Short mmCIF file of C-alpha atoms and ligand atoms in Angstrom, two decimals:
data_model
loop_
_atom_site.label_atom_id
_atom_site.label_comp_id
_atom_site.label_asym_id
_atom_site.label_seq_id
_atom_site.Cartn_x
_atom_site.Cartn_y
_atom_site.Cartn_z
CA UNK R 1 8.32 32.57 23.66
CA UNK R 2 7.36 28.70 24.13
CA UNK R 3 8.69 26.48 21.87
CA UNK R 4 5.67 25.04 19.83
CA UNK R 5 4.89 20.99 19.21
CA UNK R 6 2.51 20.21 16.65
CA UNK R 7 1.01 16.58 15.84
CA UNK R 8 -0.33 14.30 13.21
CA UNK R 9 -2.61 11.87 14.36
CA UNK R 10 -2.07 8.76 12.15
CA UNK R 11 -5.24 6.55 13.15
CA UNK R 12 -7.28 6.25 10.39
CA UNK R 13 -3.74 5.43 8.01
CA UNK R 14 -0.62 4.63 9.72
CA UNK R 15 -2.34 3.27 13.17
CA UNK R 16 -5.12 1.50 11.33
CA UNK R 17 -2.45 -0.22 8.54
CA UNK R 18 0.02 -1.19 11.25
CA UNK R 19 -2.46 -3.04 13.76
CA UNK R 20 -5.22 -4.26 11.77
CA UNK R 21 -3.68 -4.31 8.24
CA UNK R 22 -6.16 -1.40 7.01
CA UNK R 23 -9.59 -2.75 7.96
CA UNK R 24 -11.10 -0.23 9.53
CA UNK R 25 -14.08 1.04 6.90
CA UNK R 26 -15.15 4.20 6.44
CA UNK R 27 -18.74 3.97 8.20
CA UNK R 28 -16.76 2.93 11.26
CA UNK R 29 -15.09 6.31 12.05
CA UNK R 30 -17.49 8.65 10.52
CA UNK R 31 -19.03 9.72 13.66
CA UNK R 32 -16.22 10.23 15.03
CA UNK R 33 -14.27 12.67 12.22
CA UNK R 34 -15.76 16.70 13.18
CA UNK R 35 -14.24 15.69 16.64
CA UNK R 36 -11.11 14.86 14.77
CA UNK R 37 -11.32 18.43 13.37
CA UNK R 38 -11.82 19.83 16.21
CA UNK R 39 -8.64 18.19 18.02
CA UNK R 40 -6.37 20.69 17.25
CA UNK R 41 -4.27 18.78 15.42
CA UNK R 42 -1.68 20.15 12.86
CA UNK R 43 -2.85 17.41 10.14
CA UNK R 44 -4.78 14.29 9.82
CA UNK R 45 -3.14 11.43 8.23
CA UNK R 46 -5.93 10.10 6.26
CA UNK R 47 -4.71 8.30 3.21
CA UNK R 48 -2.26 6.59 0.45
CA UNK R 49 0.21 3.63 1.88
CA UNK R 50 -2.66 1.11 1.85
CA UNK R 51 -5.38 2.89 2.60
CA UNK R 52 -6.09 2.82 -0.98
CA UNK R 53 -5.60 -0.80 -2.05
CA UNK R 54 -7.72 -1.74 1.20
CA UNK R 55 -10.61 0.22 -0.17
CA UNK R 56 -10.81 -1.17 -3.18
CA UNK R 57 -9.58 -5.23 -2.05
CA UNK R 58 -11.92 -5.22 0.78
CA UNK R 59 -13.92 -2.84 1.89
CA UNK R 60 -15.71 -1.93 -1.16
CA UNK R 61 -14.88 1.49 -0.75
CA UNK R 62 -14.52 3.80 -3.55
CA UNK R 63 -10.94 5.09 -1.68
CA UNK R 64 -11.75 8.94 -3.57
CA UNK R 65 -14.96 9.10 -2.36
CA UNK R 66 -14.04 8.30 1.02
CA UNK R 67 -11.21 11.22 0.92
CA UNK R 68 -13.73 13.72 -0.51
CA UNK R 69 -16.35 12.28 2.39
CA UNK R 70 -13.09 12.93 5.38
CA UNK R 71 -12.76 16.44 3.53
CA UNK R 72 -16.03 16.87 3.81
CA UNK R 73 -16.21 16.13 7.25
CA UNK R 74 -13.16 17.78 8.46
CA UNK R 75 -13.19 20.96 6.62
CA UNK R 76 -10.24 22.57 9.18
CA UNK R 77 -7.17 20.40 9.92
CA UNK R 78 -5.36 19.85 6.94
CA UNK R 79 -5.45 15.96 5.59
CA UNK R 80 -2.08 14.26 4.91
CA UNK R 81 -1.57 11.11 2.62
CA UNK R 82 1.11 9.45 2.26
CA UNK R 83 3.17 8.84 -1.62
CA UNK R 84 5.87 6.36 -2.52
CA UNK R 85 7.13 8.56 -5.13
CA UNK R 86 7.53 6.98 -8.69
CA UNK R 87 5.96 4.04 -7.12
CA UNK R 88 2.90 5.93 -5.85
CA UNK R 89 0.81 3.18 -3.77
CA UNK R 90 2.78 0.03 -4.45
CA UNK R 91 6.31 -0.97 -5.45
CA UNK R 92 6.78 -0.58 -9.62
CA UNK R 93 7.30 2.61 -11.37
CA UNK R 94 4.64 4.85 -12.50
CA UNK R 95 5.86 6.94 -15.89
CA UNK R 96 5.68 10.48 -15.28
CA UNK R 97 2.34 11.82 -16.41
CA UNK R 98 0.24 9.33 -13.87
CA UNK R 99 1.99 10.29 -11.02
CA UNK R 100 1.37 13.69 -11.94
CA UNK R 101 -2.27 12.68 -12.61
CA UNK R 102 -2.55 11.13 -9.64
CA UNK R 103 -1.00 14.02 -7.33
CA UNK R 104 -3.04 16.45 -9.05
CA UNK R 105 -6.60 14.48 -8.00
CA UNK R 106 -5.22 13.68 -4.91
CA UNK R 107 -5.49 17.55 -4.13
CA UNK R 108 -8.69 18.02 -6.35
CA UNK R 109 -10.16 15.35 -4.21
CA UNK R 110 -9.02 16.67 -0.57
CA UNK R 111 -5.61 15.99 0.41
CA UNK R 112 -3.57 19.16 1.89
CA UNK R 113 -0.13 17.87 2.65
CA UNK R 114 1.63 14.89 0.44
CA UNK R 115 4.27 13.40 2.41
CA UNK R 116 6.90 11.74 -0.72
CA UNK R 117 9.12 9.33 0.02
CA UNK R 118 11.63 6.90 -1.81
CA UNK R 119 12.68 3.40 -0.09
CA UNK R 120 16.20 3.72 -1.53
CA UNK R 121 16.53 7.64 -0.99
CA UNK R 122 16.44 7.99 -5.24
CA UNK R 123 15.71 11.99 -4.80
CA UNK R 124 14.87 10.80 -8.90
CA UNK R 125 12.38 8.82 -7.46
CA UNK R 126 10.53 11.75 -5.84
CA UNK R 127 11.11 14.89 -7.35
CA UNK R 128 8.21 14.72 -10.24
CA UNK R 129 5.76 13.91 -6.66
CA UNK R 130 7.41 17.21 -5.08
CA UNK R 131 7.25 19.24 -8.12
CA UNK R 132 3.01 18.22 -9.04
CA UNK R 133 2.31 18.94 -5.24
CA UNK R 134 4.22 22.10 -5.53
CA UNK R 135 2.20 23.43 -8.61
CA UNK R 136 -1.01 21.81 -7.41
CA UNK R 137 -0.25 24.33 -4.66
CA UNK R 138 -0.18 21.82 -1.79
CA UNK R 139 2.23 21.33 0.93
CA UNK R 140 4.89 18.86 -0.34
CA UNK R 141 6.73 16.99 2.84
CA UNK R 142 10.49 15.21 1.49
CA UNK R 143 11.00 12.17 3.43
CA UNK R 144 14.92 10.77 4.71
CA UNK R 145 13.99 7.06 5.48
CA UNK R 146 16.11 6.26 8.15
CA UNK R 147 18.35 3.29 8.41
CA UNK R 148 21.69 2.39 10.17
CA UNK R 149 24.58 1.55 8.05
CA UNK R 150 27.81 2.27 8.07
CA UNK R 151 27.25 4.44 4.74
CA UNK R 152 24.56 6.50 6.47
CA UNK R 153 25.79 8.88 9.13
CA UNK R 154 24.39 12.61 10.03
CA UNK R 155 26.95 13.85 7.41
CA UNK R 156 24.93 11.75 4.60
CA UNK R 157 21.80 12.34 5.90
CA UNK R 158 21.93 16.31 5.99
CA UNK R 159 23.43 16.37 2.41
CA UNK R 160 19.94 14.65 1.33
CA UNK R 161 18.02 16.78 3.75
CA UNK R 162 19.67 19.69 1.73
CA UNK R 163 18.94 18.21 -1.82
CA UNK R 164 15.06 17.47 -1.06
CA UNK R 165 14.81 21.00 0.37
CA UNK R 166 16.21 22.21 -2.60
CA UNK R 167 13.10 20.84 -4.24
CA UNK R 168 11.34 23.15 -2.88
CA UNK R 169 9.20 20.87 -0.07
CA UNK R 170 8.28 23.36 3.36
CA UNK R 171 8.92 20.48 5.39
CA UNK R 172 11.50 17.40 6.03
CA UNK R 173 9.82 14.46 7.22
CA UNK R 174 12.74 11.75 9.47
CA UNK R 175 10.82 8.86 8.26
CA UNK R 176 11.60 5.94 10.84
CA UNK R 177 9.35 3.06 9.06
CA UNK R 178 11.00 0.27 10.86
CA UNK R 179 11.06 1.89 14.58
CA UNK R 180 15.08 1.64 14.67
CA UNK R 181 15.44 5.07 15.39
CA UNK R 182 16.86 5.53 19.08
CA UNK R 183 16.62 8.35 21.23
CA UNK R 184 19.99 9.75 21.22
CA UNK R 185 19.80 9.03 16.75
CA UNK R 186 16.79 11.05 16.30
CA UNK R 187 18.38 14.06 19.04
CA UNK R 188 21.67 13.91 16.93
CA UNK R 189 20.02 14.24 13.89
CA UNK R 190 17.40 16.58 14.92
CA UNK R 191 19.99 18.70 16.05
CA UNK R 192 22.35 18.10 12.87
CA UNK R 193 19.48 19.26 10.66
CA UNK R 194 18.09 22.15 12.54
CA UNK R 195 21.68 23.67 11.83
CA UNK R 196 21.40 23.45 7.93
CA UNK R 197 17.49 23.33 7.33
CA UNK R 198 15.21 25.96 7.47
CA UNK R 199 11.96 23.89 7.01
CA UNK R 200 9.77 22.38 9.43
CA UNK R 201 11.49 18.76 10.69
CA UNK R 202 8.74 16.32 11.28
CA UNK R 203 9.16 12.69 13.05
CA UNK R 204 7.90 9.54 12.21
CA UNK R 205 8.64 6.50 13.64
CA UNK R 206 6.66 3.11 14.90
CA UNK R 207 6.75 2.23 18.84
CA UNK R 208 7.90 -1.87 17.74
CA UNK R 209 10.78 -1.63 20.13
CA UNK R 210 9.27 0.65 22.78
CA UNK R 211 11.45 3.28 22.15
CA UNK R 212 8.94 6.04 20.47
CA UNK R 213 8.04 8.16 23.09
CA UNK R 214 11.24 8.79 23.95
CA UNK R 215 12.88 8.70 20.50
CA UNK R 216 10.23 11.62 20.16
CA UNK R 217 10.44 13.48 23.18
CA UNK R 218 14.80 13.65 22.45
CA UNK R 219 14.04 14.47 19.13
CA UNK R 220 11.46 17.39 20.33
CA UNK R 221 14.08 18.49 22.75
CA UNK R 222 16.18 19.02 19.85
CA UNK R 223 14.31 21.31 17.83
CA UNK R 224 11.53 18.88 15.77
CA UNK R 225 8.40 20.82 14.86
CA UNK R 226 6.19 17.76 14.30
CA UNK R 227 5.55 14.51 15.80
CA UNK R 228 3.38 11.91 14.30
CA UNK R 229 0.85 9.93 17.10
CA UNK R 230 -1.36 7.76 17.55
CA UNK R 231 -4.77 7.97 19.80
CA UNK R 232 -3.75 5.95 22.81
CA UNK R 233 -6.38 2.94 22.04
CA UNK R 234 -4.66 2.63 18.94
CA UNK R 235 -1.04 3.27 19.25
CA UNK R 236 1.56 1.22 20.97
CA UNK R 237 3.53 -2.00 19.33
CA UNK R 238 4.34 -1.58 15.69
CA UNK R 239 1.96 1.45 15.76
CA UNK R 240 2.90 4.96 16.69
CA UNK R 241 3.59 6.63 20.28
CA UNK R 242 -0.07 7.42 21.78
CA UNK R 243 -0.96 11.12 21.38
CA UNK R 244 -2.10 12.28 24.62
CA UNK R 245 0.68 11.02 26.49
CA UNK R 246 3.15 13.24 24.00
CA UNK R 247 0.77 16.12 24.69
CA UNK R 248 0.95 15.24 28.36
CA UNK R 249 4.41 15.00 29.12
CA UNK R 250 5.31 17.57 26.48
CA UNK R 251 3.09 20.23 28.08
CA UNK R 252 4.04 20.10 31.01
CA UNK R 253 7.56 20.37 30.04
CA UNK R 254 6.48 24.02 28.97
CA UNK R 255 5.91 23.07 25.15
CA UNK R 256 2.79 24.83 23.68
CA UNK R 257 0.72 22.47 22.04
CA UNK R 258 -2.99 23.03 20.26
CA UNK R 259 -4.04 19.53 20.58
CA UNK R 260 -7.23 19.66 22.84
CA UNK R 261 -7.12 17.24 25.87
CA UNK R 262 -11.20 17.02 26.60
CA UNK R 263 -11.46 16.45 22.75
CA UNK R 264 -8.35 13.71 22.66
CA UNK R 265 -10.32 11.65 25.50
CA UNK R 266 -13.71 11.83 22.73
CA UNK R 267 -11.73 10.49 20.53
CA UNK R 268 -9.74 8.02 22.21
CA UNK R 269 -13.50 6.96 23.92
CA UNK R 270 -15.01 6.69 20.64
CA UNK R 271 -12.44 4.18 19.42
CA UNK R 272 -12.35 2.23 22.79
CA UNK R 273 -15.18 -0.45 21.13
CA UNK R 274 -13.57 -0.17 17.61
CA UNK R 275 -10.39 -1.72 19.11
CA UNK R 276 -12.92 -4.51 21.51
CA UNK R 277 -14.13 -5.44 17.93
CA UNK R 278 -10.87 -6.08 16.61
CA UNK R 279 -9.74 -7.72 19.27
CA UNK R 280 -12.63 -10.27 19.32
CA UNK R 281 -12.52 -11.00 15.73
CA UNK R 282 -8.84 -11.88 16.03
CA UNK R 283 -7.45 -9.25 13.31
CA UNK R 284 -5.88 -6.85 16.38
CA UNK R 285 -3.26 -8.86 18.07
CA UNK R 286 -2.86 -8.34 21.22
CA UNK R 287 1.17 -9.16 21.15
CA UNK R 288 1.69 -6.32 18.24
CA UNK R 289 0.62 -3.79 21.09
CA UNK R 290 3.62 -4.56 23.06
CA UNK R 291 6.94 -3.87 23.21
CA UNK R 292 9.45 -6.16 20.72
CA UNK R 293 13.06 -5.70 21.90
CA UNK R 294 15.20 -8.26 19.54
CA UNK R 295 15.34 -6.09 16.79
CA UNK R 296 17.84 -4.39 19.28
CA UNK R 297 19.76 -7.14 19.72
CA UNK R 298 19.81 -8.30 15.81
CA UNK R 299 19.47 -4.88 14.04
CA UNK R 300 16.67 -5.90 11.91
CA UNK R 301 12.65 -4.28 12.06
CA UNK R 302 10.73 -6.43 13.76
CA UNK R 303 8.67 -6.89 10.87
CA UNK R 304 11.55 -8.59 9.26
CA UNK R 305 12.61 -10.37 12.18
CA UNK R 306 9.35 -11.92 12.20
CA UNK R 307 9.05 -12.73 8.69
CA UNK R 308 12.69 -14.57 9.23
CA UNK R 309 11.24 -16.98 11.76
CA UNK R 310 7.97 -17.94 10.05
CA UNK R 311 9.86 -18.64 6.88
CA UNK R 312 12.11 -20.81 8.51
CA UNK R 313 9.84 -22.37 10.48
CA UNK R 314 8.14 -23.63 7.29
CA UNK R 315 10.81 -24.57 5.68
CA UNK R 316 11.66 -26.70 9.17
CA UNK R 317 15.01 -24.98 9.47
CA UNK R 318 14.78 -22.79 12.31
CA UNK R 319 17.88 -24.06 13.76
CA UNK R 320 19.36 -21.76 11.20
CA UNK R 321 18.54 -18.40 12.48
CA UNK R 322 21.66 -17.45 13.64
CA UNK R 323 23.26 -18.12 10.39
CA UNK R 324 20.40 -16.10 8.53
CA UNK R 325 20.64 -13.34 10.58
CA UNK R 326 24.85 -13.33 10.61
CA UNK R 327 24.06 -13.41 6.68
CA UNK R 328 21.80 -10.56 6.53
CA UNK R 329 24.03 -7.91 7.18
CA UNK R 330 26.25 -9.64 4.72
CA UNK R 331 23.62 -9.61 2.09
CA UNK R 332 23.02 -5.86 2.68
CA UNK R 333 26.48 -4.49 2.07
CA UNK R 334 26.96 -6.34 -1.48
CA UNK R 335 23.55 -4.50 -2.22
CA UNK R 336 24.98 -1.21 -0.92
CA UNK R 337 22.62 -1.06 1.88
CA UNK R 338 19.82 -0.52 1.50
CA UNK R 339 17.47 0.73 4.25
CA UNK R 340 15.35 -2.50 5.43
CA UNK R 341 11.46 -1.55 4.64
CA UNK R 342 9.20 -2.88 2.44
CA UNK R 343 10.41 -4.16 -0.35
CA UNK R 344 13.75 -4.62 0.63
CA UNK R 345 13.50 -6.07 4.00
CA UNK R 346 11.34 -9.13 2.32
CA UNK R 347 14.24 -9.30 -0.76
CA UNK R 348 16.96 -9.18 1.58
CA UNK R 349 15.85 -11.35 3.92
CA UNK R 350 14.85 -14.03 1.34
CA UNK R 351 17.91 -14.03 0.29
CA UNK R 352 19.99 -14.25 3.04
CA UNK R 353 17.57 -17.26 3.82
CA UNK R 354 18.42 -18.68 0.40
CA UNK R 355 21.87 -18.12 0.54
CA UNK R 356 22.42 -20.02 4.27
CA UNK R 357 19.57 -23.05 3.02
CA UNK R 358 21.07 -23.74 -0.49
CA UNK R 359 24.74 -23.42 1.08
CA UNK R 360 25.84 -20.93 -2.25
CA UNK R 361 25.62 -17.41 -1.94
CA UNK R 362 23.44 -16.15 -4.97
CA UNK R 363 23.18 -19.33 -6.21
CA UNK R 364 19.45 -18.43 -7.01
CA UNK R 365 18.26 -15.27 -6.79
CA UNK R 366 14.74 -13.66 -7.04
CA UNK R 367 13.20 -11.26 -10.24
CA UNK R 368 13.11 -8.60 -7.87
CA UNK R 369 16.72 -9.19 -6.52
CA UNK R 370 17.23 -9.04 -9.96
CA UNK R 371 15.66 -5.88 -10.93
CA UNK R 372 16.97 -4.08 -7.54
CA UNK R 373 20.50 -4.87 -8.97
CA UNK R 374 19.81 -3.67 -12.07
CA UNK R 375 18.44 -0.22 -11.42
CA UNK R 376 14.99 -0.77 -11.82
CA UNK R 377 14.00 0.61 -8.20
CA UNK R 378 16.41 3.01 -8.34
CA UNK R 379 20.05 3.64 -7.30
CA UNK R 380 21.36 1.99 -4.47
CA UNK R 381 22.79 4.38 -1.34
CA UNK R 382 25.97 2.55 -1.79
CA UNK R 383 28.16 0.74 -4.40
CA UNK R 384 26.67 -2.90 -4.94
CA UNK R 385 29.40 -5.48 -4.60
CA UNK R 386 30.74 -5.85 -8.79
CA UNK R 387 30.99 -9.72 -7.55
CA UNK R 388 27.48 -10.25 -6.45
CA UNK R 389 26.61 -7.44 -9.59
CA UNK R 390 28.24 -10.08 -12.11
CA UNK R 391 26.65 -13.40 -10.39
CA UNK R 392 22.82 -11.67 -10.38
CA UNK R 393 23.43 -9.87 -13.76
CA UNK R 394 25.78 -12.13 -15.82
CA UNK R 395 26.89 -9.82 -19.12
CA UNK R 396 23.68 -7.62 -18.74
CA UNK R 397 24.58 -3.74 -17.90
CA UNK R 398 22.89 -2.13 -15.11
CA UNK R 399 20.73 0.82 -15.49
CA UNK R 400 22.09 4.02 -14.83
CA UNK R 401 19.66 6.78 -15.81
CA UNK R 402 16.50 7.07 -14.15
CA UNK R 403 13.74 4.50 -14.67
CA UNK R 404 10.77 6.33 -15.24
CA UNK R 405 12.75 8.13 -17.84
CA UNK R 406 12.28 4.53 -19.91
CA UNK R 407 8.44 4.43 -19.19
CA UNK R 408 5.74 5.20 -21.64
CA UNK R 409 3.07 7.57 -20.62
CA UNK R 410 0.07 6.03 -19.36
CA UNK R 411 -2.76 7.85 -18.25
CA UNK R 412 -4.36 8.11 -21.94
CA UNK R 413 -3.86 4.56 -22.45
CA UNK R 414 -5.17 3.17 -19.34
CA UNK R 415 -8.27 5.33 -19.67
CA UNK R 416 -8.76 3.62 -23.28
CA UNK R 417 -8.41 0.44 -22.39
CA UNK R 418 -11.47 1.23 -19.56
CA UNK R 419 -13.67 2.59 -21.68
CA UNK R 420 -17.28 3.39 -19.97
CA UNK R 421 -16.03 1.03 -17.05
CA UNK R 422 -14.10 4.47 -15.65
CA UNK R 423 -16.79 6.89 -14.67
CA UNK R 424 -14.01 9.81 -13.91
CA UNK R 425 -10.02 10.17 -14.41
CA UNK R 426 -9.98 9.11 -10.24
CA UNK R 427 -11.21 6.18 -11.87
CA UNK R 428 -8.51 5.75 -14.67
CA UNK R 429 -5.60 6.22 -11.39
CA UNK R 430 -7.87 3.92 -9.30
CA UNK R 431 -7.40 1.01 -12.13
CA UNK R 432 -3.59 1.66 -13.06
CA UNK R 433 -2.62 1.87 -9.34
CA UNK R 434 -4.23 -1.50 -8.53
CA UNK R 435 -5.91 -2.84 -11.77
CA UNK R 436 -7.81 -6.23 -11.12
CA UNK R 437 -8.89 -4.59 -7.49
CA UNK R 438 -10.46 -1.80 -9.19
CA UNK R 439 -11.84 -3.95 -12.14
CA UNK R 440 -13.60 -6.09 -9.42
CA UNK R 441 -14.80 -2.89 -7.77
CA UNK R 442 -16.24 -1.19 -10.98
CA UNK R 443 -18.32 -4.59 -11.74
CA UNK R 444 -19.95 -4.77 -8.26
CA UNK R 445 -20.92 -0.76 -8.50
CA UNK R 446 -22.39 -1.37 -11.84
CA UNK R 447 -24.41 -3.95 -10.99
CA UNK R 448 -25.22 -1.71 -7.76
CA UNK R 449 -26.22 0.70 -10.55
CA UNK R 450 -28.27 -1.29 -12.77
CA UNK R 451 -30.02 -2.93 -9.71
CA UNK R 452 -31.55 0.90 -8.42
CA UNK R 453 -31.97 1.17 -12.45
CA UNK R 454 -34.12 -1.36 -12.24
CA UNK R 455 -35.94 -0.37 -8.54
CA UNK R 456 -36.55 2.93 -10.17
CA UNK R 457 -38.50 1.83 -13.28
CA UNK R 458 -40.75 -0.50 -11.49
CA UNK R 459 -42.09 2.47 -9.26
CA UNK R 460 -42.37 4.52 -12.15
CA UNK R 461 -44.53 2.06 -14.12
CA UNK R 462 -46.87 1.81 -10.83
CO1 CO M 501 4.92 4.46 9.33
#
């Protein structure tokens, strides 16, 4: 029997967040979503990361009513969001009864398959996500970010592959949010966890280096069930491998695969002008499409790398970049490595820059440094250096028990404090994920309200 390949196609979350920071409104890809459906695709990522925040900060999008309008529209292929664990959307901790809230209307509202990751690999930090999904009775994906380290090795990484699985998820998402992942990685560890997992093993990673399609063809070759793509107009650069190439090349290797080719070129058509318009107004850059090849010389994500340079280049000191980057693996191993996404690859690279430009290793140190070494995003994967522990902490003790464990429910609360602003409970999650976003929102739909209010009663008095 063939071997089957299925695929998400990230463009209206991952594609449209990576290229053009999460612009792309609702009205713009309606017309385009029953051929979406129709694809053949194994899921639609649709939602979370920033989809949400987006809605609400600029597009004046109600982000629930724009799931339930997707769902709507694309009744078939299962929609995917994406879930930070405790942190949900952003980067604090949620207590316990919001996140289960807010996983429970996720699914009320549309979505089929949560994918739940943690930045640090807390399995704390996810399992309340996995367990909600679970008894929601939605598909609950556990996520390995992937990072090089010496502490992480395919030993490490199938122990946690074991744990989330445990949890009860039916699949294992490889979650490659920097676009570090090489070919021959992702084959090794395809083929390390295909020996101890019995779930699904789905790939993610970003094409920044130019190493995606390959990273997911070796990692195909080794037994992965799912690859996440982009439609070619909007995949490339720090966005994912383009779809119909995968389905292209992977066919004719002899890989059955249900994505539709006629309907792929639709869809890829209909987003041809989307992508003009993007590129005229200036917020597509044309050099994130291509291929950026230091972050194999230096290690970092070219995010980071990028975010190195400008703040150097504003503080006029870009002569020191080869110290910063000499002090950023340095940084990393007294915080027990980390894996370098967002948050951490901003923290660590901030500091690394303050260390080198005030010539004293953590002689000042950020809040969120701060909290990181206290516990307050979790455990770290390794043992953070007692030195650098004792400089950032002084006499205070670290935390060692979970930090959502210290959090006061909040669902109740937040919907009290709302009042008759919060039409629904999708409301309630809307304001406590991103409060004066949603605030702002609520105002300009009541006064949307009042204003057809007031249209209404004048044609009833004539
Ligand atoms: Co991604």
């Amino acid at each position: 029997m063939k071997k089957t390949v299925k695929f998400t196609e990230t463009v209206l979350r991952d594609a449209n967040q990576s290229l053009i920071a999460t612009r792309m409104a609702f009205d713009e890809f309606e017309p385009i979503l029953s051929e979406l459906d129709n694809a053949g695709y194994y899921s639609l990522e649709c939602w979370g990361g920033a989809t949400f925040d987006s809605c609400l900060r600029y597009l004046n999008e109600d982000p629930w009513e724009r799931l339930r309008k997707i769902k709507k529209a694309c009744p078939k292929t299962p929609l995917q969001m994406l879930l930070r664990g405790q942190n949900l959307l952003g980067y604090k901790h949620y207590p316990d009864d919001v996140v289960r809230m807010f996983v429970r209307k996720s699914v009320e509202n549309g979505i089929d398959i949560i994918r739940i990751f943690d930045a640090l690999n807390d399995i704390r930090n996810i399992e309340v996500a996995v367990d909600e999904t679970l008894k929601c009775g939605a598909i609950a994906s556990g996520c390995i970010c992937y990072t090089i380290s010496p502490i992480h090795n395919l030993e490490s990484y199938v122990k946690l592959a074991k744990e989330i699985e445990a949890l009860g998820v039916q699949s294992i998402c490889v979650k490659d949010m920097a676009g570090i992942m090489s070919p021959k990685e992702a084959y090794d560890l395809v083929t390390a966890l295909k020996k101890e997992i019995k779930v699904p093993i789905v790939i993610h990673t970003h094409n920044t280096t130019g190493l995606g399609p390959m990273t997911l063809m070796k990692a195909v070759e080794a037994g992965a069930d799912v690859i996440d793509t982009a439609i070619s107009c909007f995949s490339g650069g720090t966005s994912q491998p383009p779809t119909e190439t995968l389905v292209y090349a992977l066919r004719e290797m002899g890989y059955e695969i249900s994505v539709k080719e006629d309907v792929a070129k639709k869809i890829n058509d209909f987003f041809k002008p989307v992508r003009a318009k993007y590129l005229a107004n200036g917020l597509l850059n044309p050099v994130v499409m291509g291929n950026a090849t230091d972050a194999l010389i230096y290690q970092v994500p070219g995010g980071m790398l990028s975010n190195l340079v400008a703040q150097l280049t504003a503080q006029k000191a870009l002569d020191k970049l080869d110290a910063v980057l000499l002090e950023v693996p340095k940084v990393r191993k007294d915080l027990g490595y980390p894996p370098l996404v967002t948050p951490m690859s901003q923290m660590v690279g901030v500091q690394a820059t303050v260390n080198v430009l005030t010539g004293g290793r953590y002689k000042n140190v950020s809040k969120e440094i701060k909290a990181y070494v206290k516990g307050e995003y979790g455990r770290a994967p390794g043992k953070i250096d007692p030195e650098v522990q004792k400089l950032v902490l002084g006499d205070e003790k670290p935390i060692t028990q979970r930090y959502a464990d210290l959090l006061e429910p909040g669902f109740e609360k937040a919907k009290r404090e709302l009042g008759e602003r919060a039409h629904s409970d999708e409301d309630v999650l809307s304001y406590i994920a991103f409060p004066a976003q949603a605030e702002a929102f609520f105002e300009k739909r009541d006064r949307k309200e009042d204003d057809n209010e007031i249209h209404f009663s004048i044609r009833e008095v004539k």
